[in-house]
PDB file of C-alpha atoms in Angstrom:
ATOM      1  CA  UNK A   1      -1.701  66.906 -29.396  1.00  0.00           C
ATOM      2  CA  UNK A   2       1.207  67.261 -31.852  1.00  0.00           C
ATOM      3  CA  UNK A   3       3.334  64.868 -33.840  1.00  0.00           C
ATOM      4  CA  UNK A   4       6.061  65.298 -31.234  1.00  0.00           C
ATOM      5  CA  UNK A   5       4.001  65.209 -27.836  1.00  0.00           C
ATOM      6  CA  UNK A   6       0.739  63.471 -27.197  1.00  0.00           C
ATOM      7  CA  UNK A   7      -1.258  64.766 -24.069  1.00  0.00           C
ATOM      8  CA  UNK A   8      -4.048  62.704 -22.545  1.00  0.00           C
ATOM      9  CA  UNK A   9      -6.199  63.883 -19.545  1.00  0.00           C
ATOM     10  CA  UNK A  10      -7.346  60.946 -17.406  1.00  0.00           C
ATOM     11  CA  UNK A  11      -8.773  60.588 -13.909  1.00  0.00           C
ATOM     12  CA  UNK A  12      -6.758  58.358 -11.632  1.00  0.00           C
ATOM     13  CA  UNK A  13      -8.370  55.903  -9.261  1.00  0.00           C
ATOM     14  CA  UNK A  14      -8.236  58.522  -6.476  1.00  0.00           C
ATOM     15  CA  UNK A  15     -10.077  60.889  -8.666  1.00  0.00           C
ATOM     16  CA  UNK A  16      -7.076  63.110  -9.246  1.00  0.00           C
ATOM     17  CA  UNK A  17      -6.815  64.528 -12.757  1.00  0.00           C
ATOM     18  CA  UNK A  18      -3.633  63.302 -14.563  1.00  0.00           C
ATOM     19  CA  UNK A  19      -2.154  64.806 -17.659  1.00  0.00           C
ATOM     20  CA  UNK A  20      -0.179  62.033 -19.250  1.00  0.00           C
ATOM     21  CA  UNK A  21       2.381  63.511 -21.683  1.00  0.00           C
ATOM     22  CA  UNK A  22       4.066  61.041 -24.003  1.00  0.00           C
ATOM     23  CA  UNK A  23       6.972  62.193 -26.059  1.00  0.00           C
ATOM     24  CA  UNK A  24       6.950  60.676 -29.596  1.00  0.00           C
ATOM     25  CA  UNK A  25       9.644  62.696 -31.515  1.00  0.00           C
ATOM     26  CA  UNK A  26      12.058  61.063 -33.957  1.00  0.00           C
ATOM     27  CA  UNK A  27      15.745  60.202 -33.298  1.00  0.00           C
ATOM     28  CA  UNK A  28      14.988  58.758 -29.805  1.00  0.00           C
ATOM     29  CA  UNK A  29      13.052  61.747 -28.654  1.00  0.00           C
ATOM     30  CA  UNK A  30      16.286  63.839 -28.962  1.00  0.00           C
ATOM     31  CA  UNK A  31      15.803  67.416 -27.493  1.00  0.00           C
ATOM     32  CA  UNK A  32      15.379  69.892 -30.233  1.00  0.00           C
ATOM     33  CA  UNK A  33      13.639  73.247 -30.609  1.00  0.00           C
ATOM     34  CA  UNK A  34      10.298  71.960 -31.736  1.00  0.00           C
ATOM     35  CA  UNK A  35      10.092  69.284 -29.059  1.00  0.00           C
ATOM     36  CA  UNK A  36      10.931  71.916 -26.411  1.00  0.00           C
ATOM     37  CA  UNK A  37       8.073  74.131 -27.591  1.00  0.00           C
ATOM     38  CA  UNK A  38       5.654  71.134 -27.737  1.00  0.00           C
ATOM     39  CA  UNK A  39       6.576  70.187 -24.041  1.00  0.00           C
ATOM     40  CA  UNK A  40       5.958  73.600 -22.790  1.00  0.00           C
ATOM     41  CA  UNK A  41       2.677  73.720 -24.707  1.00  0.00           C
ATOM     42  CA  UNK A  42       1.678  70.285 -23.046  1.00  0.00           C
ATOM     43  CA  UNK A  43       2.353  71.778 -19.634  1.00  0.00           C
ATOM     44  CA  UNK A  44       0.294  74.831 -20.544  1.00  0.00           C
ATOM     45  CA  UNK A  45      -2.630  72.482 -21.417  1.00  0.00           C
ATOM     46  CA  UNK A  46      -2.192  70.523 -18.124  1.00  0.00           C
ATOM     47  CA  UNK A  47      -2.290  73.877 -16.099  1.00  0.00           C
ATOM     48  CA  UNK A  48      -5.238  75.111 -18.057  1.00  0.00           C
ATOM     49  CA  UNK A  49      -7.169  71.903 -16.939  1.00  0.00           C
ATOM     50  CA  UNK A  50      -5.737  72.164 -13.459  1.00  0.00           C
ATOM     51  CA  UNK A  51      -4.351  68.647 -13.639  1.00  0.00           C
ATOM     52  CA  UNK A  52      -2.661  67.999 -10.252  1.00  0.00           C
ATOM     53  CA  UNK A  53      -0.531  65.131 -11.623  1.00  0.00           C
ATOM     54  CA  UNK A  54       1.872  65.268 -14.545  1.00  0.00           C
ATOM     55  CA  UNK A  55       3.134  61.912 -16.000  1.00  0.00           C
ATOM     56  CA  UNK A  56       5.916  62.103 -18.579  1.00  0.00           C
ATOM     57  CA  UNK A  57       6.704  59.070 -20.649  1.00  0.00           C
ATOM     58  CA  UNK A  58       8.488  58.450 -24.019  1.00  0.00           C
ATOM     59  CA  UNK A  59       7.813  55.143 -25.756  1.00  0.00           C
ATOM     60  CA  UNK A  60      11.043  52.989 -26.445  1.00  0.00           C
ATOM     61  CA  UNK A  61      13.364  55.756 -25.332  1.00  0.00           C
ATOM     62  CA  UNK A  62      12.865  58.652 -22.866  1.00  0.00           C
ATOM     63  CA  UNK A  63      14.581  61.862 -24.164  1.00  0.00           C
ATOM     64  CA  UNK A  64      18.055  61.161 -25.171  1.00  0.00           C
ATOM     65  CA  UNK A  65      19.611  64.645 -24.769  1.00  0.00           C
ATOM     66  CA  UNK A  66      20.365  67.150 -27.383  1.00  0.00           C
ATOM     67  CA  UNK A  67      20.861  66.109 -30.934  1.00  0.00           C
ATOM     68  CA  UNK A  68      24.674  66.049 -31.276  1.00  0.00           C
ATOM     69  CA  UNK A  69      24.418  65.976 -35.121  1.00  0.00           C
ATOM     70  CA  UNK A  70      22.327  69.144 -35.261  1.00  0.00           C
ATOM     71  CA  UNK A  71      24.693  70.885 -32.848  1.00  0.00           C
ATOM     72  CA  UNK A  72      27.583  69.736 -35.087  1.00  0.00           C
ATOM     73  CA  UNK A  73      25.717  71.060 -38.123  1.00  0.00           C
ATOM     74  CA  UNK A  74      25.395  74.458 -36.512  1.00  0.00           C
ATOM     75  CA  UNK A  75      28.917  74.559 -35.227  1.00  0.00           C
ATOM     76  CA  UNK A  76      30.347  73.821 -38.644  1.00  0.00           C
ATOM     77  CA  UNK A  77      29.091  77.357 -39.568  1.00  0.00           C
ATOM     78  CA  UNK A  78      31.036  78.941 -36.779  1.00  0.00           C
ATOM     79  CA  UNK A  79      30.871  79.744 -33.102  1.00  0.00           C
ATOM     80  CA  UNK A  80      27.978  82.257 -33.420  1.00  0.00           C
ATOM     81  CA  UNK A  81      25.822  79.784 -35.382  1.00  0.00           C
ATOM     82  CA  UNK A  82      26.483  77.147 -32.733  1.00  0.00           C
ATOM     83  CA  UNK A  83      25.492  79.469 -29.924  1.00  0.00           C
ATOM     84  CA  UNK A  84      22.428  80.514 -31.832  1.00  0.00           C
ATOM     85  CA  UNK A  85      21.257  76.972 -32.180  1.00  0.00           C
ATOM     86  CA  UNK A  86      22.072  76.334 -28.523  1.00  0.00           C
ATOM     87  CA  UNK A  87      19.885  79.298 -27.558  1.00  0.00           C
ATOM     88  CA  UNK A  88      16.998  77.524 -29.096  1.00  0.00           C
ATOM     89  CA  UNK A  89      17.452  74.325 -27.099  1.00  0.00           C
ATOM     90  CA  UNK A  90      19.241  75.055 -23.750  1.00  0.00           C
ATOM     91  CA  UNK A  91      17.178  78.023 -22.287  1.00  0.00           C
ATOM     92  CA  UNK A  92      13.869  76.208 -22.991  1.00  0.00           C
ATOM     93  CA  UNK A  93      15.215  73.132 -21.356  1.00  0.00           C
ATOM     94  CA  UNK A  94      16.357  74.967 -18.256  1.00  0.00           C
ATOM     95  CA  UNK A  95      13.008  76.638 -18.033  1.00  0.00           C
ATOM     96  CA  UNK A  96      11.324  73.350 -18.290  1.00  0.00           C
ATOM     97  CA  UNK A  97      13.291  71.874 -15.492  1.00  0.00           C
ATOM     98  CA  UNK A  98      12.661  74.875 -13.299  1.00  0.00           C
ATOM     99  CA  UNK A  99       9.008  74.699 -14.227  1.00  0.00           C
ATOM    100  CA  UNK A 100       8.712  70.990 -13.255  1.00  0.00           C
ATOM    101  CA  UNK A 101      10.332  71.656  -9.944  1.00  0.00           C
ATOM    102  CA  UNK A 102       8.378  74.771  -8.941  1.00  0.00           C
ATOM    103  CA  UNK A 103       4.895  73.764 -10.353  1.00  0.00           C
ATOM    104  CA  UNK A 104       2.260  72.852  -7.588  1.00  0.00           C
ATOM    105  CA  UNK A 105       1.703  69.490  -9.288  1.00  0.00           C
ATOM    106  CA  UNK A 106       2.936  65.911  -8.610  1.00  0.00           C
ATOM    107  CA  UNK A 107       5.369  65.239 -11.396  1.00  0.00           C
ATOM    108  CA  UNK A 108       6.198  61.661 -12.421  1.00  0.00           C
ATOM    109  CA  UNK A 109       8.340  60.010 -14.981  1.00  0.00           C
ATOM    110  CA  UNK A 110       7.803  56.475 -16.529  1.00  0.00           C
ATOM    111  CA  UNK A 111      10.885  55.851 -18.698  1.00  0.00           C
ATOM    112  CA  UNK A 112      12.332  53.288 -20.941  1.00  0.00           C
ATOM    113  CA  UNK A 113      15.727  53.249 -22.602  1.00  0.00           C
ATOM    114  CA  UNK A 114      18.194  56.207 -22.789  1.00  0.00           C
ATOM    115  CA  UNK A 115      17.939  59.071 -20.247  1.00  0.00           C
ATOM    116  CA  UNK A 116      21.040  61.048 -21.424  1.00  0.00           C
ATOM    117  CA  UNK A 117      22.516  64.522 -21.495  1.00  0.00           C
ATOM    118  CA  UNK A 118      20.235  67.379 -20.626  1.00  0.00           C
ATOM    119  CA  UNK A 119      17.128  65.213 -20.904  1.00  0.00           C
ATOM    120  CA  UNK A 120      18.118  63.576 -17.613  1.00  0.00           C
ATOM    121  CA  UNK A 121      16.997  66.911 -16.111  1.00  0.00           C
ATOM    122  CA  UNK A 122      13.343  65.771 -16.628  1.00  0.00           C
ATOM    123  CA  UNK A 123      14.004  62.858 -14.440  1.00  0.00           C
ATOM    124  CA  UNK A 124      15.977  65.014 -11.813  1.00  0.00           C
ATOM    125  CA  UNK A 125      13.140  67.466 -11.742  1.00  0.00           C
ATOM    126  CA  UNK A 126      10.511  64.738 -11.096  1.00  0.00           C
ATOM    127  CA  UNK A 127       8.886  63.850  -7.839  1.00  0.00           C
ATOM    128  CA  UNK A 128       8.533  60.186  -8.660  1.00  0.00           C
ATOM    129  CA  UNK A 129      10.176  57.971 -11.209  1.00  0.00           C
ATOM    130  CA  UNK A 130       9.564  54.424 -12.420  1.00  0.00           C
ATOM    131  CA  UNK A 131      12.141  52.936 -14.753  1.00  0.00           C
ATOM    132  CA  UNK A 132      12.047  49.883 -17.019  1.00  0.00           C
ATOM    133  CA  UNK A 133      14.898  47.443 -16.848  1.00  0.00           C
ATOM    134  CA  UNK A 134      16.119  48.964 -20.203  1.00  0.00           C
ATOM    135  CA  UNK A 135      16.525  52.391 -18.721  1.00  0.00           C
ATOM    136  CA  UNK A 136      19.801  53.975 -18.100  1.00  0.00           C
ATOM    137  CA  UNK A 137      21.194  57.399 -17.346  1.00  0.00           C
ATOM    138  CA  UNK A 138      24.483  58.738 -18.756  1.00  0.00           C
ATOM    139  CA  UNK A 139      25.840  62.318 -18.962  1.00  0.00           C
ATOM    140  CA  UNK A 140      28.069  62.108 -22.115  1.00  0.00           C
ATOM    141  CA  UNK A 141      29.415  65.629 -21.548  1.00  0.00           C
ATOM    142  CA  UNK A 142      33.000  64.594 -21.078  1.00  0.00           C
ATOM    143  CA  UNK A 143      32.648  62.479 -24.229  1.00  0.00           C
ATOM    144  CA  UNK A 144      31.552  65.294 -26.503  1.00  0.00           C
ATOM    145  CA  UNK A 145      32.916  68.446 -24.629  1.00  0.00           C
ATOM    146  CA  UNK A 146      29.689  70.165 -23.880  1.00  0.00           C
ATOM    147  CA  UNK A 147      29.059  71.878 -20.513  1.00  0.00           C
ATOM    148  CA  UNK A 148      26.463  70.213 -18.431  1.00  0.00           C
ATOM    149  CA  UNK A 149      22.876  71.466 -18.752  1.00  0.00           C
ATOM    150  CA  UNK A 150      19.492  70.246 -17.580  1.00  0.00           C
ATOM    151  CA  UNK A 151      20.331  70.592 -14.029  1.00  0.00           C
ATOM    152  CA  UNK A 152      23.371  68.168 -13.847  1.00  0.00           C
ATOM    153  CA  UNK A 153      25.231  70.731 -11.857  1.00  0.00           C
ATOM    154  CA  UNK A 154      22.270  72.906 -10.761  1.00  0.00           C
ATOM    155  CA  UNK A 155      19.923  70.281  -9.494  1.00  0.00           C
ATOM    156  CA  UNK A 156      21.645  66.755  -9.308  1.00  0.00           C
ATOM    157  CA  UNK A 157      23.943  67.751  -6.339  1.00  0.00           C
ATOM    158  CA  UNK A 158      20.881  68.613  -4.348  1.00  0.00           C
ATOM    159  CA  UNK A 159      19.706  65.054  -4.839  1.00  0.00           C
ATOM    160  CA  UNK A 160      22.908  62.929  -4.615  1.00  0.00           C
ATOM    161  CA  UNK A 161      25.656  65.215  -3.392  1.00  0.00           C
ATOM    162  CA  UNK A 162      28.327  67.449  -5.127  1.00  0.00           C
ATOM    163  CA  UNK A 163      31.141  64.905  -4.959  1.00  0.00           C
ATOM    164  CA  UNK A 164      29.134  62.035  -6.546  1.00  0.00           C
ATOM    165  CA  UNK A 165      27.840  64.342  -9.142  1.00  0.00           C
ATOM    166  CA  UNK A 166      31.236  65.604 -10.183  1.00  0.00           C
ATOM    167  CA  UNK A 167      32.553  61.979 -10.271  1.00  0.00           C
ATOM    168  CA  UNK A 168      29.688  60.830 -12.458  1.00  0.00           C
ATOM    169  CA  UNK A 169      30.234  63.721 -14.865  1.00  0.00           C
ATOM    170  CA  UNK A 170      33.972  63.021 -15.042  1.00  0.00           C
ATOM    171  CA  UNK A 171      33.634  59.141 -15.585  1.00  0.00           C
ATOM    172  CA  UNK A 172      30.672  59.384 -18.019  1.00  0.00           C
ATOM    173  CA  UNK A 173      29.458  56.187 -16.287  1.00  0.00           C
ATOM    174  CA  UNK A 174      26.204  54.543 -17.570  1.00  0.00           C
ATOM    175  CA  UNK A 175      23.938  54.019 -14.535  1.00  0.00           C
ATOM    176  CA  UNK A 176      21.298  51.351 -15.067  1.00  0.00           C
ATOM    177  CA  UNK A 177      17.808  51.448 -13.696  1.00  0.00           C
ATOM    178  CA  UNK A 178      18.528  49.422 -10.459  1.00  0.00           C
ATOM    179  CA  UNK A 179      21.527  51.534  -9.669  1.00  0.00           C
ATOM    180  CA  UNK A 180      19.460  54.726 -10.247  1.00  0.00           C
ATOM    181  CA  UNK A 181      17.029  53.293  -7.627  1.00  0.00           C
ATOM    182  CA  UNK A 182      20.007  52.931  -5.236  1.00  0.00           C
ATOM    183  CA  UNK A 183      20.993  56.606  -5.851  1.00  0.00           C
ATOM    184  CA  UNK A 184      17.448  57.776  -5.014  1.00  0.00           C
ATOM    185  CA  UNK A 185      16.728  58.980  -8.545  1.00  0.00           C
ATOM    186  CA  UNK A 186      13.885  56.476  -8.976  1.00  0.00           C
ATOM    187  CA  UNK A 187      11.508  54.589  -6.851  1.00  0.00           C
ATOM    188  CA  UNK A 188      11.081  51.317  -8.710  1.00  0.00           C
ATOM    189  CA  UNK A 189      12.146  49.269 -11.668  1.00  0.00           C
ATOM    190  CA  UNK A 190       9.237  47.716 -13.499  1.00  0.00           C
ATOM    191  CA  UNK A 191       8.706  45.833 -16.762  1.00  0.00           C
ATOM    192  CA  UNK A 192       5.543  48.148 -17.075  1.00  0.00           C
ATOM    193  CA  UNK A 193       6.727  51.551 -15.879  1.00  0.00           C
ATOM    194  CA  UNK A 194       3.633  53.417 -17.115  1.00  0.00           C
ATOM    195  CA  UNK A 195       1.179  51.176 -15.283  1.00  0.00           C
ATOM    196  CA  UNK A 196       3.326  51.199 -12.183  1.00  0.00           C
ATOM    197  CA  UNK A 197       3.541  54.888 -12.254  1.00  0.00           C
ATOM    198  CA  UNK A 198      -0.167  55.277 -12.494  1.00  0.00           C
ATOM    199  CA  UNK A 199      -0.743  52.875  -9.738  1.00  0.00           C
ATOM    200  CA  UNK A 200       1.588  54.787  -7.342  1.00  0.00           C
ATOM    201  CA  UNK A 201       0.095  58.166  -8.369  1.00  0.00           C
ATOM    202  CA  UNK A 202      -3.324  56.909  -7.340  1.00  0.00           C
ATOM    203  CA  UNK A 203      -2.315  56.270  -3.826  1.00  0.00           C
ATOM    204  CA  UNK A 204      -1.568  58.486  -0.860  1.00  0.00           C
ATOM    205  CA  UNK A 205      -2.818  61.991  -0.085  1.00  0.00           C
ATOM    206  CA  UNK A 206      -2.038  64.263  -2.900  1.00  0.00           C
ATOM    207  CA  UNK A 207      -2.467  67.557  -1.092  1.00  0.00           C
ATOM    208  CA  UNK A 208      -0.118  66.311   1.669  1.00  0.00           C
ATOM    209  CA  UNK A 209       2.561  65.638  -1.011  1.00  0.00           C
ATOM    210  CA  UNK A 210       2.113  68.956  -2.665  1.00  0.00           C
ATOM    211  CA  UNK A 211       2.430  70.690   0.648  1.00  0.00           C
ATOM    212  CA  UNK A 212       5.743  68.819   1.319  1.00  0.00           C
ATOM    213  CA  UNK A 213       7.044  69.782  -2.235  1.00  0.00           C
ATOM    214  CA  UNK A 214       6.242  73.474  -1.651  1.00  0.00           C
ATOM    215  CA  UNK A 215       8.013  73.376   1.668  1.00  0.00           C
ATOM    216  CA  UNK A 216      11.049  71.733   0.210  1.00  0.00           C
ATOM    217  CA  UNK A 217      11.134  73.946  -2.795  1.00  0.00           C
ATOM    218  CA  UNK A 218      10.532  77.223  -1.167  1.00  0.00           C
ATOM    219  CA  UNK A 219      11.353  80.711  -2.570  1.00  0.00           C
ATOM    220  CA  UNK A 220      15.054  80.709  -1.529  1.00  0.00           C
ATOM    221  CA  UNK A 221      15.750  77.229  -2.910  1.00  0.00           C
ATOM    222  CA  UNK A 222      13.978  78.027  -6.125  1.00  0.00           C
ATOM    223  CA  UNK A 223      16.014  81.229  -6.550  1.00  0.00           C
ATOM    224  CA  UNK A 224      19.161  79.241  -6.046  1.00  0.00           C
ATOM    225  CA  UNK A 225      18.149  76.730  -8.540  1.00  0.00           C
ATOM    226  CA  UNK A 226      17.237  79.390 -11.095  1.00  0.00           C
ATOM    227  CA  UNK A 227      20.603  81.052 -10.696  1.00  0.00           C
ATOM    228  CA  UNK A 228      22.458  77.692 -11.155  1.00  0.00           C
ATOM    229  CA  UNK A 229      20.430  76.848 -14.215  1.00  0.00           C
ATOM    230  CA  UNK A 230      21.432  80.288 -15.735  1.00  0.00           C
ATOM    231  CA  UNK A 231      25.043  79.593 -14.958  1.00  0.00           C
ATOM    232  CA  UNK A 232      24.704  76.201 -16.819  1.00  0.00           C
ATOM    233  CA  UNK A 233      23.259  78.005 -19.793  1.00  0.00           C
ATOM    234  CA  UNK A 234      26.051  80.563 -19.889  1.00  0.00           C
ATOM    235  CA  UNK A 235      28.667  77.814 -19.696  1.00  0.00           C
ATOM    236  CA  UNK A 236      26.962  75.785 -22.411  1.00  0.00           C
ATOM    237  CA  UNK A 237      27.125  78.853 -24.697  1.00  0.00           C
ATOM    238  CA  UNK A 238      30.734  79.478 -23.970  1.00  0.00           C
ATOM    239  CA  UNK A 239      31.846  75.753 -24.549  1.00  0.00           C
ATOM    240  CA  UNK A 240      29.658  75.140 -27.774  1.00  0.00           C
ATOM    241  CA  UNK A 241      31.726  77.744 -29.704  1.00  0.00           C
ATOM    242  CA  UNK A 242      35.196  76.274 -28.687  1.00  0.00           C
ATOM    243  CA  UNK A 243      37.284  74.318 -31.383  1.00  0.00           C
ATOM    244  CA  UNK A 244      37.777  71.317 -28.969  1.00  0.00           C
ATOM    245  CA  UNK A 245      33.960  70.876 -28.785  1.00  0.00           C
ATOM    246  CA  UNK A 246      33.718  70.699 -32.653  1.00  0.00           C
ATOM    247  CA  UNK A 247      36.397  68.026 -32.548  1.00  0.00           C
ATOM    248  CA  UNK A 248      34.579  66.227 -29.808  1.00  0.00           C
ATOM    249  CA  UNK A 249      31.325  66.225 -31.788  1.00  0.00           C
ATOM    250  CA  UNK A 250      32.980  65.016 -34.863  1.00  0.00           C
ATOM    251  CA  UNK A 251      34.563  62.160 -32.914  1.00  0.00           C
ATOM    252  CA  UNK A 252      31.411  61.308 -31.218  1.00  0.00           C
ATOM    253  CA  UNK A 253      29.318  60.954 -34.363  1.00  0.00           C
ATOM    254  CA  UNK A 254      29.672  58.129 -36.854  1.00  0.00           C
ATOM    255  CA  UNK A 255      31.246  59.033 -40.169  1.00  0.00           C
ATOM    256  CA  UNK A 256      27.892  58.703 -41.852  1.00  0.00           C
ATOM    257  CA  UNK A 257      26.191  61.018 -39.201  1.00  0.00           C
ATOM    258  CA  UNK A 258      28.890  63.578 -39.680  1.00  0.00           C
ATOM    259  CA  UNK A 259      28.622  63.629 -43.517  1.00  0.00           C
ATOM    260  CA  UNK A 260      24.772  63.558 -43.498  1.00  0.00           C
ATOM    261  CA  UNK A 261      24.483  66.550 -41.211  1.00  0.00           C
ATOM    262  CA  UNK A 262      26.939  68.986 -42.939  1.00  0.00           C
TER     263      UNK A 262
END
């Protein structure tokens, strides 16, 4: 357990061991280096105890993407500083997405509030998702100027199609919980997503599900996903050092945020 992530091991009603990982970081669980380290450590703990079920949740807000103010602060010191900070956030995120997809465990998400930017990759990589009525998904890349990360181009087209993914990234549309269910990105909208997720996870044959997951995400598909995630990382590093991205971050932040973080 850390101040950023709380891990609780619990048996479900079907006797499966579940690792419930609750994100409790500041700034709406914004992705930043320490949180990425804590999330990987939480998955390490789940694997050490051989928990076959992983349940990710995040309080009032699920991860809200990278902290634009911190990226802006780094970018104000030049392109190399911006890339150095990106290297502490994006590769660990990409590794986390690949890990969730490839691990022989049932991965579930119970989410409230914002699921934005690269943090949406945790949802895209899940096997089951329950959203509260307050939940929404939004890319924000076209608003800020970043290249997509977290699987928006590496994983999401596998789930909803390339054309729909590209249109979403271009429009920066906010997709609410019910529309996310319609897209196949979540199974249910519930006022109590954590309870609903636990209930769903306790039913069905877990071994059958894990067998199906392994057949879908076989070696060739995982290798393709890995290459596409690496391409996202390279594109993000290239974009973060560009002058128009600095301008985009400045315009995206409120004046107080821009002043406070430089």
